[in-house]
mmCIF file with all atom_site columns, C-alpha atoms in Angstrom:
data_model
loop_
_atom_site.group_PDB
_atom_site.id
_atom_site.type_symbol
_atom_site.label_atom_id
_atom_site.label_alt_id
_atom_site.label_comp_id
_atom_site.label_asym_id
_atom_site.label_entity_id
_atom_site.label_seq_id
_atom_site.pdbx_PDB_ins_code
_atom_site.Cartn_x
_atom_site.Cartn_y
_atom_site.Cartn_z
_atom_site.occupancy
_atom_site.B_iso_or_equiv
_atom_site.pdbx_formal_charge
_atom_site.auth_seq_id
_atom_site.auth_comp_id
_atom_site.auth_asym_id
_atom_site.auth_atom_id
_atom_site.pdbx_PDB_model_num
ATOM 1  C CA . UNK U 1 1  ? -5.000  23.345  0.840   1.00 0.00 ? 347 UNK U CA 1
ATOM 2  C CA . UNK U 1 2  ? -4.428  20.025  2.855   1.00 0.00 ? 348 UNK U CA 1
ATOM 3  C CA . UNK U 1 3  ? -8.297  18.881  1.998   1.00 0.00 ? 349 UNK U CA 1
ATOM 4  C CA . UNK U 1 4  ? -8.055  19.637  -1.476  1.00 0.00 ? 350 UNK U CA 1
ATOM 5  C CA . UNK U 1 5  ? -4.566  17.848  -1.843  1.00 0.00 ? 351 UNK U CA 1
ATOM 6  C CA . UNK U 1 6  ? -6.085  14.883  -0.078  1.00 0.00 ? 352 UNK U CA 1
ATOM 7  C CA . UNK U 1 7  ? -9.441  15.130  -2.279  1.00 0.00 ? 353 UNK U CA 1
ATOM 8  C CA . UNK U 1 8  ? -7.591  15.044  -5.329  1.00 0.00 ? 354 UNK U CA 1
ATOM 9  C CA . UNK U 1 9  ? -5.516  11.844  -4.435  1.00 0.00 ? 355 UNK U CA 1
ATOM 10 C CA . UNK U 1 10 ? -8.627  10.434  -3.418  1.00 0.00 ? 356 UNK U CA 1
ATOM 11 C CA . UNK U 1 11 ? -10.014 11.000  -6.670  1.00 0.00 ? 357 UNK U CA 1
ATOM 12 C CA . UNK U 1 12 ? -7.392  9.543   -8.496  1.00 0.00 ? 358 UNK U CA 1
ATOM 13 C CA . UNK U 1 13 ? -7.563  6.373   -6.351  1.00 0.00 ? 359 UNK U CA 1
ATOM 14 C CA . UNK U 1 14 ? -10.981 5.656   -7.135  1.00 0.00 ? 360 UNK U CA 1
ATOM 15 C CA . UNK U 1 15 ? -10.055 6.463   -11.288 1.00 0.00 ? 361 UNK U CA 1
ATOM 16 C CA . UNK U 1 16 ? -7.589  4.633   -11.024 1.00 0.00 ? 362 UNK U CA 1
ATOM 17 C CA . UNK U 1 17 ? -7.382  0.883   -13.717 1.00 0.00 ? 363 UNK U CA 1
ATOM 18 C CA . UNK U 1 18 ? -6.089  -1.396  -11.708 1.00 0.00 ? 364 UNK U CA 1
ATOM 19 C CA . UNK U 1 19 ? -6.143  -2.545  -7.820  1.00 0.00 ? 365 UNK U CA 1
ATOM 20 C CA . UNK U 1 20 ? -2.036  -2.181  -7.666  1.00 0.00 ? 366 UNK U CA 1
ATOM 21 C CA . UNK U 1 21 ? -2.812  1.673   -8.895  1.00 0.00 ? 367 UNK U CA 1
ATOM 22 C CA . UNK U 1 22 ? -5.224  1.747   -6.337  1.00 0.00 ? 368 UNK U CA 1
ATOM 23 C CA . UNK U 1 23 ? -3.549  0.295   -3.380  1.00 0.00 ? 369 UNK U CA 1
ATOM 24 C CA . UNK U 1 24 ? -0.551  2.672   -4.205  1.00 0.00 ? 370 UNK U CA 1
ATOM 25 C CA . UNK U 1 25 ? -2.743  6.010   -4.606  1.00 0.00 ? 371 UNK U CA 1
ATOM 26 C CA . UNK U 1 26 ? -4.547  5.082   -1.238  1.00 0.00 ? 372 UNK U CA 1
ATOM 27 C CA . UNK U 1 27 ? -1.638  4.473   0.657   1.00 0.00 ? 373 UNK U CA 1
ATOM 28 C CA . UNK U 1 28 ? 0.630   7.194   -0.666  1.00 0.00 ? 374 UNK U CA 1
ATOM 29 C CA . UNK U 1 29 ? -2.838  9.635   0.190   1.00 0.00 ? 375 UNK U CA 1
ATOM 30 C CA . UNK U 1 30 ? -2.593  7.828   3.942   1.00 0.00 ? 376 UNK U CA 1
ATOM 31 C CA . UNK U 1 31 ? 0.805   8.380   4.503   1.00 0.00 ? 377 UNK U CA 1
ATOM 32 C CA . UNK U 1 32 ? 0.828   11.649  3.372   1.00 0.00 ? 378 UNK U CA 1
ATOM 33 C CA . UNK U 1 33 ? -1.892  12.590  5.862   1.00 0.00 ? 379 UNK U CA 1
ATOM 34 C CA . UNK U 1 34 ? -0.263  10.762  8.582   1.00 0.00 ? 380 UNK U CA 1
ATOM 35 C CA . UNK U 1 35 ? 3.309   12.140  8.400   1.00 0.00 ? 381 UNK U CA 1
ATOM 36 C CA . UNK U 1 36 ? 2.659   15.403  7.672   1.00 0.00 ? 382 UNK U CA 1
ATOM 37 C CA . UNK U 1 37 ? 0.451   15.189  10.517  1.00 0.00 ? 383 UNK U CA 1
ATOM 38 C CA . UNK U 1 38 ? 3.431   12.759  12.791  1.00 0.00 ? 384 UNK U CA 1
ATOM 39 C CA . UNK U 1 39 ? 5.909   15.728  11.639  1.00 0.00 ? 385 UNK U CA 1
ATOM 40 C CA . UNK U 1 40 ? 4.266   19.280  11.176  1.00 0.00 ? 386 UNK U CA 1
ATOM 41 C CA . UNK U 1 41 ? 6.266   19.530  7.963   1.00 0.00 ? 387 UNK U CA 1
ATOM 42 C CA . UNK U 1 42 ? 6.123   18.617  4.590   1.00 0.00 ? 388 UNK U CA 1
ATOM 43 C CA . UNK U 1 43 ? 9.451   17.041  4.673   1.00 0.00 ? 389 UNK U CA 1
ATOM 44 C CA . UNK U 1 44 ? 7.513   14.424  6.546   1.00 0.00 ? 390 UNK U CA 1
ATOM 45 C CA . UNK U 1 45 ? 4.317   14.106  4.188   1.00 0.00 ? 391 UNK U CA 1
ATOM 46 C CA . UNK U 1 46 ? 6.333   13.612  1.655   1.00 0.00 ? 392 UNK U CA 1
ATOM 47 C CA . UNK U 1 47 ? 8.480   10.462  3.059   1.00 0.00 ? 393 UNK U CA 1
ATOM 48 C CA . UNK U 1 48 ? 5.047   9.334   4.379   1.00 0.00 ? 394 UNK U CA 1
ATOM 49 C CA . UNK U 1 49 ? 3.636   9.102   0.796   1.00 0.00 ? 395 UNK U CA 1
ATOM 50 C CA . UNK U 1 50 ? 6.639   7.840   -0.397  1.00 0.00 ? 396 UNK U CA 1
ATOM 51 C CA . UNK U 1 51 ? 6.441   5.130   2.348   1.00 0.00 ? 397 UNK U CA 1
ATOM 52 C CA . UNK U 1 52 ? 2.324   4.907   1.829   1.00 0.00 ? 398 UNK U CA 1
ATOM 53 C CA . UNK U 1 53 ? 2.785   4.621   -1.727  1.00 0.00 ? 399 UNK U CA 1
ATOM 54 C CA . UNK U 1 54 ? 5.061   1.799   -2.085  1.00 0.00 ? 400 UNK U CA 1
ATOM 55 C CA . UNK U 1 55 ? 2.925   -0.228  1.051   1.00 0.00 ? 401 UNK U CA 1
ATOM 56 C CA . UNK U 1 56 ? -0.744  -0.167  -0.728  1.00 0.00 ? 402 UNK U CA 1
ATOM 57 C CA . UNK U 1 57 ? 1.476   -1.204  -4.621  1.00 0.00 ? 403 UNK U CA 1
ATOM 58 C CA . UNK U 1 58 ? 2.284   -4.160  -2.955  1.00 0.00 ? 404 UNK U CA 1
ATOM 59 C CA . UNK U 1 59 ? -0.586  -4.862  -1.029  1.00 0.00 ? 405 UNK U CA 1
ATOM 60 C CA . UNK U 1 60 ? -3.192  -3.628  -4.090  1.00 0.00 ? 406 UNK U CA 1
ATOM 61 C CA . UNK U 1 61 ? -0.514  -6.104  -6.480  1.00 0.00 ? 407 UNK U CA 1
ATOM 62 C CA . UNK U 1 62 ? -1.278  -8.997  -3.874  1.00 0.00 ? 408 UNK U CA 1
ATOM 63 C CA . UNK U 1 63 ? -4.951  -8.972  -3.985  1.00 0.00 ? 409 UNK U CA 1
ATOM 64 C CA . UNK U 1 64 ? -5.216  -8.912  -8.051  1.00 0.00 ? 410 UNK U CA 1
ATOM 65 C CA . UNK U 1 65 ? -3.851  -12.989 -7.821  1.00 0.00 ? 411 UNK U CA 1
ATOM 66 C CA . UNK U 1 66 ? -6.686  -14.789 -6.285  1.00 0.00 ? 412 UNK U CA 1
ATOM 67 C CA . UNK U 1 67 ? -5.751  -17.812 -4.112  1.00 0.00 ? 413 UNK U CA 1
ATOM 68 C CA . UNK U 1 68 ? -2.427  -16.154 -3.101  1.00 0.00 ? 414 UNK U CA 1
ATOM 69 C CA . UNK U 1 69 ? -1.548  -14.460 -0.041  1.00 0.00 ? 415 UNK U CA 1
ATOM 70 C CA . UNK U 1 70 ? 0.947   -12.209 1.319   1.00 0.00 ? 416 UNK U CA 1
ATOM 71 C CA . UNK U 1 71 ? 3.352   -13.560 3.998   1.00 0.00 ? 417 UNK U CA 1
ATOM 72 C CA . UNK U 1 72 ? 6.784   -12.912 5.694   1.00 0.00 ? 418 UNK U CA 1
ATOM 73 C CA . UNK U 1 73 ? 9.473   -15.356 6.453   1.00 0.00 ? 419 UNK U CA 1
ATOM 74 C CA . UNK U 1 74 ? 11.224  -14.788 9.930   1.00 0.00 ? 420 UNK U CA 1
ATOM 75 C CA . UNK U 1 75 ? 14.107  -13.156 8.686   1.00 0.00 ? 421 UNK U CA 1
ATOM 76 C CA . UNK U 1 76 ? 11.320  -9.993  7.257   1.00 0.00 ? 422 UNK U CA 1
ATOM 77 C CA . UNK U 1 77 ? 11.181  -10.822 3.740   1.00 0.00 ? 423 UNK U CA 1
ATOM 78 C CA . UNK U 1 78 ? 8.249   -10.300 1.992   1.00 0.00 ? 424 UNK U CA 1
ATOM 79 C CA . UNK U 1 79 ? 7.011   -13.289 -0.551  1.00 0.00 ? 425 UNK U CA 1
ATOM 80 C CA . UNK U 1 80 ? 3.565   -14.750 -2.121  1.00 0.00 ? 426 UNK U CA 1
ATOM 81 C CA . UNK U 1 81 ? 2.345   -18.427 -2.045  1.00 0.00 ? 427 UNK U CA 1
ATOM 82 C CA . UNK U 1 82 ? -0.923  -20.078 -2.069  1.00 0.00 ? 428 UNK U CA 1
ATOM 83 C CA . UNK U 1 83 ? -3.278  -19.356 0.690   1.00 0.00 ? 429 UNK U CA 1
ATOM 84 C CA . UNK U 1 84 ? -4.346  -22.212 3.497   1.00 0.00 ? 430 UNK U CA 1
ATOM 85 C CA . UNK U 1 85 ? -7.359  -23.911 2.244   1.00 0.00 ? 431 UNK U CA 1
ATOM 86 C CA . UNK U 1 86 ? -10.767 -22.315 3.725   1.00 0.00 ? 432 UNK U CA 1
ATOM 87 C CA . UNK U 1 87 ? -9.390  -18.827 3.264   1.00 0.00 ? 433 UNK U CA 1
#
């Protein structure tokens, strides 16, 4: 049941139209995995997709603006500005 759960997501990833849809299907398919897997339960999958999910949006959303990169200030907050030149 696991596999096919996981196959499916997977599937959807790769359908998916955009690289935000993407990032979000992969991740919440990865955390999934991992915390049912960390946890032995599915209370755990679930906040691991949840978790998953929300990581690969912003990371997929990130990559669809060329020239701009993903950073964090020192106090953990999470912005986008222009990447240093040769990247």
């Amino acid at each position: 049941m696991k596999k096919a759960i996981a196959l499916i997501l997977v599937a959807l990833a790769v359908t998916s139209c955009s690289q935000t849809e993407k990032g979000a299907a992969i991740g919440a398919a990865g955390g999934a995995i991992l915390g049912g897997a960390i946890t032995g339960d599915v209370r755990g999958a679930a906040v691991g997709a949840a978790i998953g999910g929300v990581t690969g949006a912003v990371v997929g959303h990130v990559s669809e603006q060329p020239g701009q990169c993903y950073y964090r200030d020192r106090y953990g907050r999470r912005y986008v500005d222009s990447c240093p030149r040769g990247y």
